[in-house]
Amino acid sequence: MTQMRTETDSFGSIELPQDALWGAQTARSLHFFAIGNQRMPLEIIHALALIKWAAATVNGQLGLLDARKEVAIADAARCIALGEFDEAFPLSVWQTGSGTQSNMNVNEVIATLANADTDITQDTRVHPNDDVNRGQSSNDVFPSAMHIAALRQTHTLLLPALHALHEALLHKAVSFKDLAKVGRTHLQDATPVTLGQEFAGYAAQLALCRSSIEHALQAVGALALGGTAVGTGLNTHPEFGARVAALLAEHLGLPLRQADNLFAAMAGHEALVGLHASLRMLAIALNKIGNDIRLMGSGPRAGLGELLLPQNEAGSSIMPGKVNPTQIEALTMVCAQVMGHDVAIGIAAAQGQFELNVYKPLIALNVQDSIRLLGDAMHSFTQHCLQGLQADAQRLEEYLQRSLMLVTALTPHIGYDRAAQIAKLAQVEGCSLREAALQLGFVSAADFDLWVQPRGMLGVV
């Protein structure tokens, strides 16, 4: 049976496990918000701990915190930021909309760890509110943690995965540059392209997405620190916010700064809405790219069969030898999830009333989930699908030679209507374009051979 201890706060006494590092406010949240199994993302917890480290350091520099407390708080916060006490943060993400309970969870754990420091005496015990949370409010700290976590994960996980995928697509574009194939519009045959041109197009789509994400990150670097409860900076030193942001920027190597308008930074979340809009844009592009490759790899005998997918695992529990586009399926499911997250984030961000948006945990959860899912999915797709992807040159050539839309090359010479008659006749009688053109008498054999050359229709390769 779990041994319990009693903690007391301004709301009275409450029991919690004897060995718990948290205190009464965390215990109350566990009791009153036993909702679902989604926990506050650890990226947010680690970002909160980093803020507590920087806050303690700045408060010490400003003479607002006892030196022994400063060191003890900073040391405990650094350990939490490194993930050494992740089990001490059990709160549901479905809590108060300001993230107050998770902020207090971090404050309480830091206080417990700090009070275990040998330099802390009974007279200098660290208080979670008065000391760890000095100069802060959940209302400015939690949104700042949301921004820091988003920046860190985007720079360390998502952008490297996006870069690797972009480079892999460029490599395929070069490898496939001489493979002419049927182009398709409306899922119908169109004039020729090269497989390399298609893959270069995919790479260009992702380059545009990367540019959009990088632009959005500029706004995410602005932190609400120093605003405290409503943006006025009540109960904090006027230099606190800017100095904490500067210290975090130096420590993390990220473009962090105090927001120009602290009221806007707490009441609205347009910066994260903009970032996630770029993630949604990336999801849209990835979904299109994935589905193109899925279709070109369909078959192997009853589909297009232009691409040969890597054979990573059994595709069916009943059909032996079946290979499915599983990496693409995983990627496109992630894209669907991200698009759904974007809807939820938009609704949540629109719900700010007066000085505070109170849907912060939902926004934090979905932004972090999208970054992590997209980063992991792109890495998996690159490693386990794209790098091993091969083209079936023979199938590409067969489709190209049979394409009715090669007739487009005749249009400048015999006009649109006559070219259309040739295509229709070839389709009805199942003959080649050349045979149909000669049967109708619209061109000579020599002119047809001169004018209808698939590789002369490719434009700039």
PDB file of N, CA and C in Angstrom, residues 33-39 92-94:
ATOM      1  N   PHE A  33      -8.572  17.012 -12.167  1.00  0.00           N
ATOM      2  CA  PHE A  33      -8.473  16.953 -13.628  1.00  0.00           C
ATOM      3  C   PHE A  33      -7.965  15.591 -14.089  1.00  0.00           C
ATOM      4  N   ALA A  34      -8.646  14.551 -13.646  1.00  0.00           N
ATOM      5  CA  ALA A  34      -8.326  13.191 -14.100  1.00  0.00           C
ATOM      6  C   ALA A  34      -9.033  12.964 -15.433  1.00  0.00           C
ATOM      7  N   ILE A  35      -8.521  13.629 -16.468  1.00  0.00           N
ATOM      8  CA  ILE A  35      -9.167  13.665 -17.779  1.00  0.00           C
ATOM      9  C   ILE A  35      -8.217  13.086 -18.829  1.00  0.00           C
ATOM     10  N   GLY A  36      -8.622  11.982 -19.438  1.00  0.00           N
ATOM     11  CA  GLY A  36      -7.844  11.412 -20.524  1.00  0.00           C
ATOM     12  C   GLY A  36      -6.494  10.881 -20.063  1.00  0.00           C
ATOM     13  N   ASN A  37      -5.682  10.492 -21.039  1.00  0.00           N
ATOM     14  CA  ASN A  37      -4.341   9.976 -20.724  1.00  0.00           C
ATOM     15  C   ASN A  37      -3.241  10.790 -21.383  1.00  0.00           C
ATOM     16  N   GLN A  38      -3.583  11.977 -21.890  1.00  0.00           N
ATOM     17  CA  GLN A  38      -2.569  12.848 -22.497  1.00  0.00           C
ATOM     18  C   GLN A  38      -1.974  13.739 -21.420  1.00  0.00           C
ATOM     19  N   ARG A  39      -0.685  13.660 -21.262  1.00  0.00           N
ATOM     20  CA  ARG A  39       0.012  14.445 -20.258  1.00  0.00           C
ATOM     21  C   ARG A  39       0.608  15.709 -20.895  1.00  0.00           C
ATOM     22  N   SER A  92      -2.445  16.023 -16.350  1.00  0.00           N
ATOM     23  CA  SER A  92      -3.160  15.957 -17.625  1.00  0.00           C
ATOM     24  C   SER A  92      -3.019  17.286 -18.356  1.00  0.00           C
ATOM     25  N   VAL A  93      -2.957  17.216 -19.666  1.00  0.00           N
ATOM     26  CA  VAL A  93      -2.930  18.449 -20.455  1.00  0.00           C
ATOM     27  C   VAL A  93      -4.270  19.168 -20.368  1.00  0.00           C
ATOM     28  N   TRP A  94      -5.322  18.413 -20.023  1.00  0.00           N
ATOM     29  CA  TRP A  94      -6.668  18.984 -19.938  1.00  0.00           C
ATOM     30  C   TRP A  94      -6.890  19.524 -18.526  1.00  0.00           C
TER      31      TRP A  94
END
